[in-house]
Tab-separated table of C-alpha atoms and ligand atoms in Angstrom:
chain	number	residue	atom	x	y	z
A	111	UNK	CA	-43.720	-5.394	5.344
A	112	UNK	CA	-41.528	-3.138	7.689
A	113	UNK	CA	-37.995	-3.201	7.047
A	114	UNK	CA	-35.028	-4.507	9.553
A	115	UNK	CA	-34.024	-1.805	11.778
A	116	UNK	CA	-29.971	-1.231	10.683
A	117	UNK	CA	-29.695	-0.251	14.657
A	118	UNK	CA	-26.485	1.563	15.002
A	119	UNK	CA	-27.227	2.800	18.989
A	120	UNK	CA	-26.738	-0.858	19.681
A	121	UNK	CA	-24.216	-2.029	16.916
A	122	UNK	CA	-21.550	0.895	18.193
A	123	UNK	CA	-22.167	-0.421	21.767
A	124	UNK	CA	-21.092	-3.732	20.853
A	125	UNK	CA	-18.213	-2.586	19.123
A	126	UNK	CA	-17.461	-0.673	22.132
A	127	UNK	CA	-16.967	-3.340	24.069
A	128	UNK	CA	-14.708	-5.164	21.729
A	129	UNK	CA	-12.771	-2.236	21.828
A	130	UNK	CA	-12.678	-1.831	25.642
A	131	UNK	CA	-11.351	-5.740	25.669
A	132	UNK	CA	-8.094	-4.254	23.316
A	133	UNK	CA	-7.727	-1.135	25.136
A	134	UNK	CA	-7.293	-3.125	28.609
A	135	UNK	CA	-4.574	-5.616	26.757
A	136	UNK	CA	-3.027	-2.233	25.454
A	137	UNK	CA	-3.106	-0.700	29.342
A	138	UNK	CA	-1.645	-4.117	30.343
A	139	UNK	CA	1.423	-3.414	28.080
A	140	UNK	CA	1.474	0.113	29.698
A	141	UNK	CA	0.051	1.502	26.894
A	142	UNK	CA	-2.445	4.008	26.803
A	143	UNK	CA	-4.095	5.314	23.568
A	144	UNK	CA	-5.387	9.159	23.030
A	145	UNK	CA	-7.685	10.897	20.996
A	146	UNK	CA	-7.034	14.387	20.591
A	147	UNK	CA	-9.863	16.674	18.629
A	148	UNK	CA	-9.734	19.990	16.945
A	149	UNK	CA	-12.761	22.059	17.054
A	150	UNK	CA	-12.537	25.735	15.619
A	151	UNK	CA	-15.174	28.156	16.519
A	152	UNK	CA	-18.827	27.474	17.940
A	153	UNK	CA	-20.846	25.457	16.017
A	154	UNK	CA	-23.592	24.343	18.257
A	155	UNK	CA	-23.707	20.595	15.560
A	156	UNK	CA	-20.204	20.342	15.848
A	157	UNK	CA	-20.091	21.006	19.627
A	158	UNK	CA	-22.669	18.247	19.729
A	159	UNK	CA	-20.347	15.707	17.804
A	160	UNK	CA	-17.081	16.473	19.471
A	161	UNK	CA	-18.680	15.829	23.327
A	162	UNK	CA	-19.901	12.285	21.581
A	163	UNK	CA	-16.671	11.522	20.409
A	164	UNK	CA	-14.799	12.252	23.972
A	165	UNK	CA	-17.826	9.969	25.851
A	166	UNK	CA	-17.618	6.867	23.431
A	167	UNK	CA	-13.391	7.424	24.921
A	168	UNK	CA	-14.505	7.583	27.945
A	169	UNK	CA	-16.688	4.851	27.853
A	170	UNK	CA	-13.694	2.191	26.348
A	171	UNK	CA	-11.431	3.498	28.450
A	172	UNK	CA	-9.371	5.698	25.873
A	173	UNK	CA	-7.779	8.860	27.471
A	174	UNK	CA	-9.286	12.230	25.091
A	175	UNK	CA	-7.555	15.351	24.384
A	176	UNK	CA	-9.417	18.484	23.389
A	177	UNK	CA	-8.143	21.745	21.998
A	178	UNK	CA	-10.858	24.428	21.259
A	179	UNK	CA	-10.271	27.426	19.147
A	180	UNK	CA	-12.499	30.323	18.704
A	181	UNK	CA	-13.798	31.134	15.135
A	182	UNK	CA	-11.775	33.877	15.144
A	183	UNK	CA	-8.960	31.699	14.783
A	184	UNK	CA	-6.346	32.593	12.325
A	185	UNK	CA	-4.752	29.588	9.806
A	186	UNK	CA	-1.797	29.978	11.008
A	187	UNK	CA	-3.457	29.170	14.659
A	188	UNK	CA	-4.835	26.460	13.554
A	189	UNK	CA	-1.954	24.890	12.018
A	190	UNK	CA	0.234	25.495	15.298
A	191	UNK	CA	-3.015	23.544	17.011
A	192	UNK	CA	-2.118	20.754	14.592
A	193	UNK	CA	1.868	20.555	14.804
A	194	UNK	CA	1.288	20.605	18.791
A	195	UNK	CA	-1.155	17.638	18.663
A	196	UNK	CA	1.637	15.790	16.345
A	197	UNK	CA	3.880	16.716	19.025
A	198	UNK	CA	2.289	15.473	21.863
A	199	UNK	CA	2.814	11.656	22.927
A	200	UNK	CA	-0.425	11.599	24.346
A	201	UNK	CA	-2.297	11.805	21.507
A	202	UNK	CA	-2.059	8.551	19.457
A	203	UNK	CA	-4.555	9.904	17.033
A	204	UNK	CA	-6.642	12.654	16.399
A	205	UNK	CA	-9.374	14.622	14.360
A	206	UNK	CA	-10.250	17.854	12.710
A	207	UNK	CA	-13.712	18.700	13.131
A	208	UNK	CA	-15.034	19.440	9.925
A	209	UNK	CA	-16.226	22.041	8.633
A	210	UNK	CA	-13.645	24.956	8.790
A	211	UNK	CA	-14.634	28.379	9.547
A	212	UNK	CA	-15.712	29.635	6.319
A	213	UNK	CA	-12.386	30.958	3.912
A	214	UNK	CA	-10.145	28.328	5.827
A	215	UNK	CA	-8.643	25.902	3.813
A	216	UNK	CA	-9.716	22.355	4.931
A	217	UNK	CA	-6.947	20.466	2.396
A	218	UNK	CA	-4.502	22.161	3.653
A	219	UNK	CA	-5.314	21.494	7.411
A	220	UNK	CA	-5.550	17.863	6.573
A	221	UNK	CA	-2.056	17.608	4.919
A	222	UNK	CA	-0.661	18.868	8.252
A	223	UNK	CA	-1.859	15.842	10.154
A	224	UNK	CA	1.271	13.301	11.083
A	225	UNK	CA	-0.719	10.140	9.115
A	226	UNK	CA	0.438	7.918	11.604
A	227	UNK	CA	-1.959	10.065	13.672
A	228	UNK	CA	-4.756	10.632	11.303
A	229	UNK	CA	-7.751	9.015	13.679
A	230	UNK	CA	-10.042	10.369	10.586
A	231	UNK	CA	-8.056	8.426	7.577
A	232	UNK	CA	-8.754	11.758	5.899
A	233	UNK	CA	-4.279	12.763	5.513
A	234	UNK	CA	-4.331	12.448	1.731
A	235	UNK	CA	-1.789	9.279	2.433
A	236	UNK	CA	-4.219	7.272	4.218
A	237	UNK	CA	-6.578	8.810	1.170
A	238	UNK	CA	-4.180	7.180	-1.529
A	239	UNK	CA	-3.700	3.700	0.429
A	240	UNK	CA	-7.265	3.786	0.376
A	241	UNK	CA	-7.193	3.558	-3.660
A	242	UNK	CA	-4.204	1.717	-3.753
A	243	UNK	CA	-5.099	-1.041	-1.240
A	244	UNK	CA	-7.641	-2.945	-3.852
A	245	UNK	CA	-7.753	-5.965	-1.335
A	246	UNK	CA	-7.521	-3.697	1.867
A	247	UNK	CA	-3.698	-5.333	2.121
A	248	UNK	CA	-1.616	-1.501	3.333
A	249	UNK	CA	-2.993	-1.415	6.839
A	250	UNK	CA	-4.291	2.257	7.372
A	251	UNK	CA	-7.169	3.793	9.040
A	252	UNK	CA	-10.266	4.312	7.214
A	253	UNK	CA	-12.441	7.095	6.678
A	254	UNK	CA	-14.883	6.630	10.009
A	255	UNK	CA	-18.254	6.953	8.347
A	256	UNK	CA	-17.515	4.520	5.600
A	257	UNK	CA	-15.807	2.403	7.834
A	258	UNK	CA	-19.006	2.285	9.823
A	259	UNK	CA	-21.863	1.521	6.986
A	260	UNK	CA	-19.822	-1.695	5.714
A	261	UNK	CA	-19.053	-2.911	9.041
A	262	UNK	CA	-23.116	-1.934	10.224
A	263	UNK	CA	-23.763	-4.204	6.975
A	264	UNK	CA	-21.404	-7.045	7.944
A	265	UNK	CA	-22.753	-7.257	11.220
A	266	UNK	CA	-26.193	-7.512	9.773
A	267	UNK	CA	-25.764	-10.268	7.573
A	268	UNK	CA	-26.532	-7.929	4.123
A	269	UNK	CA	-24.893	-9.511	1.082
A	270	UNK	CA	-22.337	-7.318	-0.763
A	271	UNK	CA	-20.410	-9.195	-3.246
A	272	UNK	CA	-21.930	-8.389	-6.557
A	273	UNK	CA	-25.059	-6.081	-5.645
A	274	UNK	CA	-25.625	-2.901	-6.877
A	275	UNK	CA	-25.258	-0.136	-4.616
A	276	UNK	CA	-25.898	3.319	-4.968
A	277	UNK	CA	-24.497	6.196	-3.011
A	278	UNK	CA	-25.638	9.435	-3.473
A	279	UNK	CA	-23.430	12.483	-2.715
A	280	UNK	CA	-19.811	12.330	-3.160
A	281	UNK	CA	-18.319	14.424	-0.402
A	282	UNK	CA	-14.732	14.043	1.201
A	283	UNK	CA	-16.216	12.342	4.786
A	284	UNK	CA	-18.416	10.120	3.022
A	285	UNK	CA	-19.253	9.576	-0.666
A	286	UNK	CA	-15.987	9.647	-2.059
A	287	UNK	CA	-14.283	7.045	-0.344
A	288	UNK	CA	-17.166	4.893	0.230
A	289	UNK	CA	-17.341	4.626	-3.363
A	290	UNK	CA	-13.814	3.115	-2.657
A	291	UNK	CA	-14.189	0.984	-0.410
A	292	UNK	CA	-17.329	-0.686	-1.369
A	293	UNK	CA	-16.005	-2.084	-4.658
A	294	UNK	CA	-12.663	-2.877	-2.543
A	295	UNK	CA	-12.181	-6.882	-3.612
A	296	UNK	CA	-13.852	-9.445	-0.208
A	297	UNK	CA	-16.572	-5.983	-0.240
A	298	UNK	CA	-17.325	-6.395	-4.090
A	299	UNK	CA	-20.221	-4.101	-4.623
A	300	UNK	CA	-20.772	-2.981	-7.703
A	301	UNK	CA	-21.058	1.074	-7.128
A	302	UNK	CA	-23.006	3.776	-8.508
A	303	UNK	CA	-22.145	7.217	-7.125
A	304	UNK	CA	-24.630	9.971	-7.593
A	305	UNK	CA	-24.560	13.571	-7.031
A	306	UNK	CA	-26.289	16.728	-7.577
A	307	UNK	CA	-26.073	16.453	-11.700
A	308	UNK	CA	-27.145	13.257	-11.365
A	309	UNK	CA	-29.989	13.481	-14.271
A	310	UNK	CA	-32.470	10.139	-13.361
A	311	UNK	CA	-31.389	10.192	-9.638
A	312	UNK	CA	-34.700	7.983	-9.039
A	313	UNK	CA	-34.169	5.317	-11.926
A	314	UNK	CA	-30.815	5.080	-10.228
A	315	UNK	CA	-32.037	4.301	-7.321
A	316	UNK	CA	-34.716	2.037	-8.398
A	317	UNK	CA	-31.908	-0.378	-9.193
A	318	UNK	CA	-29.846	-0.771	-6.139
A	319	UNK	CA	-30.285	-3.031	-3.614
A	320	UNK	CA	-27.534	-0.815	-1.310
A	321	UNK	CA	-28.955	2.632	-1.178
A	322	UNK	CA	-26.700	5.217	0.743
A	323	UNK	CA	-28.012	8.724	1.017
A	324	UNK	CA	-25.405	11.602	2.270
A	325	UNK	CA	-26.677	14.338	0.572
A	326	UNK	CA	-28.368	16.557	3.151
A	327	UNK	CA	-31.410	17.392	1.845
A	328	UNK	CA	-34.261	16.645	3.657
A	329	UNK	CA	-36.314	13.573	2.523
A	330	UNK	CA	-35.282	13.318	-1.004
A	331	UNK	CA	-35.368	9.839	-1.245
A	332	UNK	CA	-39.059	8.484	-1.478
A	333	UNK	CA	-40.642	5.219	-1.141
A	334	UNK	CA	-41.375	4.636	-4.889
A	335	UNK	CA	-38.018	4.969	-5.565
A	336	UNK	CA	-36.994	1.945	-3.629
A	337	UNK	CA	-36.723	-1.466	-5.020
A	338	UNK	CA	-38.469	-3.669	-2.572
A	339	UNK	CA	-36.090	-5.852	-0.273
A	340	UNK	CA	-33.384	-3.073	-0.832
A	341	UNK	CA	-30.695	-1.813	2.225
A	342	UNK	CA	-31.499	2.248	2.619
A	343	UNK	CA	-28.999	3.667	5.264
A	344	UNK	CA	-29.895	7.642	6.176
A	345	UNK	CA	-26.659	9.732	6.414
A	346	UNK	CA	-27.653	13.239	5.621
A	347	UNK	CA	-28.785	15.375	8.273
A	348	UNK	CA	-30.349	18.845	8.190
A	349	UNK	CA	-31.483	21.140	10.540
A	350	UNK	CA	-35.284	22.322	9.588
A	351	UNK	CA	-36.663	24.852	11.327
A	352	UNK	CA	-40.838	24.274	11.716
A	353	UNK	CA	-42.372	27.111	10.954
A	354	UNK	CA	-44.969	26.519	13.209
A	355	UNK	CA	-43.628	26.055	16.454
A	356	UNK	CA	-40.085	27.719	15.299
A	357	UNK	CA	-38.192	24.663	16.777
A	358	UNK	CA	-35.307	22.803	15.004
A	359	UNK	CA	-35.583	19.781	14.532
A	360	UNK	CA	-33.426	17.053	12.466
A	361	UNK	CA	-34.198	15.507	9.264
A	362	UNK	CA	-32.572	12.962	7.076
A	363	UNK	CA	-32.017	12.349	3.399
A	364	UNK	CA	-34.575	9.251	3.564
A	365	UNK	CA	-38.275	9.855	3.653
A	366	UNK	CA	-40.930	8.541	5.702
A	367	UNK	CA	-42.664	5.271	4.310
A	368	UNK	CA	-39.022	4.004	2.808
A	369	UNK	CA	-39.649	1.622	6.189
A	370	UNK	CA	-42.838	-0.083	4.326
A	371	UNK	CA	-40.746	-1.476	0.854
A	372	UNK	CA	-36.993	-1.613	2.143
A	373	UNK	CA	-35.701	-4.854	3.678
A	374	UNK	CA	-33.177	-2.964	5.800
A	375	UNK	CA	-33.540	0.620	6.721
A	376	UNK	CA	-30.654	2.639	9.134
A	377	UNK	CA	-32.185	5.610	10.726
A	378	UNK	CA	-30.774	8.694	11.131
A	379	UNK	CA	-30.383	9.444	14.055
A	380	UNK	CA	-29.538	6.032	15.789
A	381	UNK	CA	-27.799	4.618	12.623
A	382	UNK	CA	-24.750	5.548	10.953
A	383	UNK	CA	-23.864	8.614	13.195
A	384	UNK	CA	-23.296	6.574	16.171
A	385	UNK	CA	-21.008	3.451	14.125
A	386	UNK	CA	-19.357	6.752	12.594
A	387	UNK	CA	-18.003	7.390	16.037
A	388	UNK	CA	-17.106	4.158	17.036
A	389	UNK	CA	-14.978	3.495	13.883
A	390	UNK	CA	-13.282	6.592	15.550
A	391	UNK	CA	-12.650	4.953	18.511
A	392	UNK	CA	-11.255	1.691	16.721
A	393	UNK	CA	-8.580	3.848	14.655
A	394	UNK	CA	-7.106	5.392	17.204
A	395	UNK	CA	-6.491	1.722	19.357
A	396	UNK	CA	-5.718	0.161	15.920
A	397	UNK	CA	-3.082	2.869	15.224
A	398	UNK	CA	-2.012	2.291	18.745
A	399	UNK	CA	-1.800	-1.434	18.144
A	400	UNK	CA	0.217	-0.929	14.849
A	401	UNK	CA	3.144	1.265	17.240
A	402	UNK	CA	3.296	-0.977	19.703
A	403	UNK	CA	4.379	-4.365	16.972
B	789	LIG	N1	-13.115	15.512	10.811
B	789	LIG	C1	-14.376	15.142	10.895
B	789	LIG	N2	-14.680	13.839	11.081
B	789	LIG	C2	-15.984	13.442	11.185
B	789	LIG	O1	-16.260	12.240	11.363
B	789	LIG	C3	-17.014	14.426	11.103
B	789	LIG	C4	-16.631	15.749	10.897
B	789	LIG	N3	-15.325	16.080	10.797
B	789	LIG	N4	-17.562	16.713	10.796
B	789	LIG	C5	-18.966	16.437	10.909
B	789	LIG	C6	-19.320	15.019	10.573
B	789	LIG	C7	-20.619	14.580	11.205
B	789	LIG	N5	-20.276	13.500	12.088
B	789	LIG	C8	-21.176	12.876	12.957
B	789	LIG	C9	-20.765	11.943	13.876
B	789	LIG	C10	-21.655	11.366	14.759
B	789	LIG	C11	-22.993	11.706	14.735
B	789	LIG	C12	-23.924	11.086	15.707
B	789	LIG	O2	-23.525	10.283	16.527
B	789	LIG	N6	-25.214	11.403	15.648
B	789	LIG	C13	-26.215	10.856	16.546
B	789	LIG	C14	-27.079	11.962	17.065
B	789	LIG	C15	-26.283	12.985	17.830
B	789	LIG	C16	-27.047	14.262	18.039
B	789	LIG	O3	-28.265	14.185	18.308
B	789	LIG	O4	-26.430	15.323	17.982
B	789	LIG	C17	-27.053	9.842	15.791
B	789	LIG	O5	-26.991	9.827	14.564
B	789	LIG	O6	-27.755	9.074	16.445
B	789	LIG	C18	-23.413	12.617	13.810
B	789	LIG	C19	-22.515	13.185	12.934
B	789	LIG	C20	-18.942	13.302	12.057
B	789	LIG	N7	-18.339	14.121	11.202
């Protein structure tokens, strides 16, 4: 048995054009949505992500903003970055690429974000909507990765309500509020979240028929830890060297052969990373949506 390809290439390009279809009725109403992004310093991964992010605009039709600091960036810098892109009418919403050069404090960038801008749904008030809105009723952007595995899971017809479904890693971007808004009520999952003191991380696993994996290390998950028929969706990433050939190359959380006992597998790349960006996209017309009523 080989397990249903969770495509997200193809499930982001069909959201894509969805959005494209709003963005025109926006342009028609002479308005014109903006995403602005914040990159500090020279990551080559997070160079990588922010170019993605300004051609799935592109592509829709959605004007992008970019501000680039060096790493040598001070806070204060930073935080005059942020009050400008607040300022700025066009930029309807807009991101700070994660990580922070090292020492700089990542809270307190994300506090500084207008909310009404918050493309990300990372402001810590679109953060407490997200645990106060049980049934999804307050209306505010969601955090882009999580966004993107329930809607990759809708689109593929997996059943939520009741199942078991285990997320490993409980980071800001994605563990943590997936958590949240798998088990939000009309989602109804039933969640375990694991983490690095996790003692039986494989006997968790064994039981779930949603596996998540945003861990970042390479391959942890194996094939005998997966109960046959189960959803496994790849989110970690890591950068492994071969020693052989000294060429990076990318790995995910999810190791090869999960493909022969899941029912659904998302690879990474082509899976989540791609819907991740696209749930980008759909904040930032959504928040221009909510202005314009
Ligand atoms: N404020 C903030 N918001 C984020 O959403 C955010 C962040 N910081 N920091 C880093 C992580 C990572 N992330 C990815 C998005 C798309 C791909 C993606 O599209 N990946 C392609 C491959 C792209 C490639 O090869 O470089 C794929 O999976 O097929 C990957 C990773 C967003 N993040």
């Amino acid at each position: 048995m080989t397990a249903v390809r969770l495509d997200g290439t193809a499930t982001a390009t069909a959201i894509k054009g969805e959005l494209k279809a709003r963005v025109e009725a926006l342009a028609a109403r002479g308005i014109r949505p903006g995403l602005g992004t914040l990159l500090v310093g020279d990551d080559p991964a997070s160079h990588a992500y922010v170019a993605g992010k300004h051609r799935d605009c592109r592509e829709v039709g959605v004007e992008s903003i970019r501000v680039d600091l060096p790493g040598d960036a001070t806070e204060e810098q930073v935080h005059e970055a942020i009050e400008r892109l607040n300022a700025d009418p066009a930029v309807t919403g807009y991101i700070v690429q994660l990580p922070l050069p090292e020492g700089m404090d990542a809270n307190a960038a994300l506090e500084l974000i207008d909310p009404a801008k918050d493309a990300d749904g990372l402001h810590p008030m679109n953060l407490g909507r997200l645990v106060l809105g049980v049934q999804g009723e307050l209306n505010s952007p969601l955090p882009c990765t999580p966004n993107g595995i329930v809607e990759m899971l809708r689109r593929h017809g997996v059943d939520l309500p009741g199942k078991h479904a285990v997320v490993i890693g409980r980071g800001l971007t994605v563990g943590r509020p997936l958590g949240l808004l798998l088990t939000r009520k009309g989602i109804d999952a039933t969640v375990t979240l694991a983490h690095s003191r996790t003692l039986d991380l494989r006997e968790e696993v064994r039981r779930a028929d949603v596996v998540v994996a945003a861990v970042g290390m390479p391959h942890l998950v194996q094939p005998d830890w997966i109960k046959p028929g189960a959803a496994v969706l790849d989110v970690g990433v890591t950068r492994v060297v071969d020693p052989e050939t000294g060429k990076a190359k990318l790995s995910g959380d999810i190791a090869p052969g999960v493909e022969e006992v899941a029912g659904f597998l998302s690879p990474n790349p082509g899976g989540v990373g791609p819907m991740t960006r696209a749930m980008l996209v759909a904040n930032v017309v959504e928040a221009a949506e909510r202005a314009a009523r």
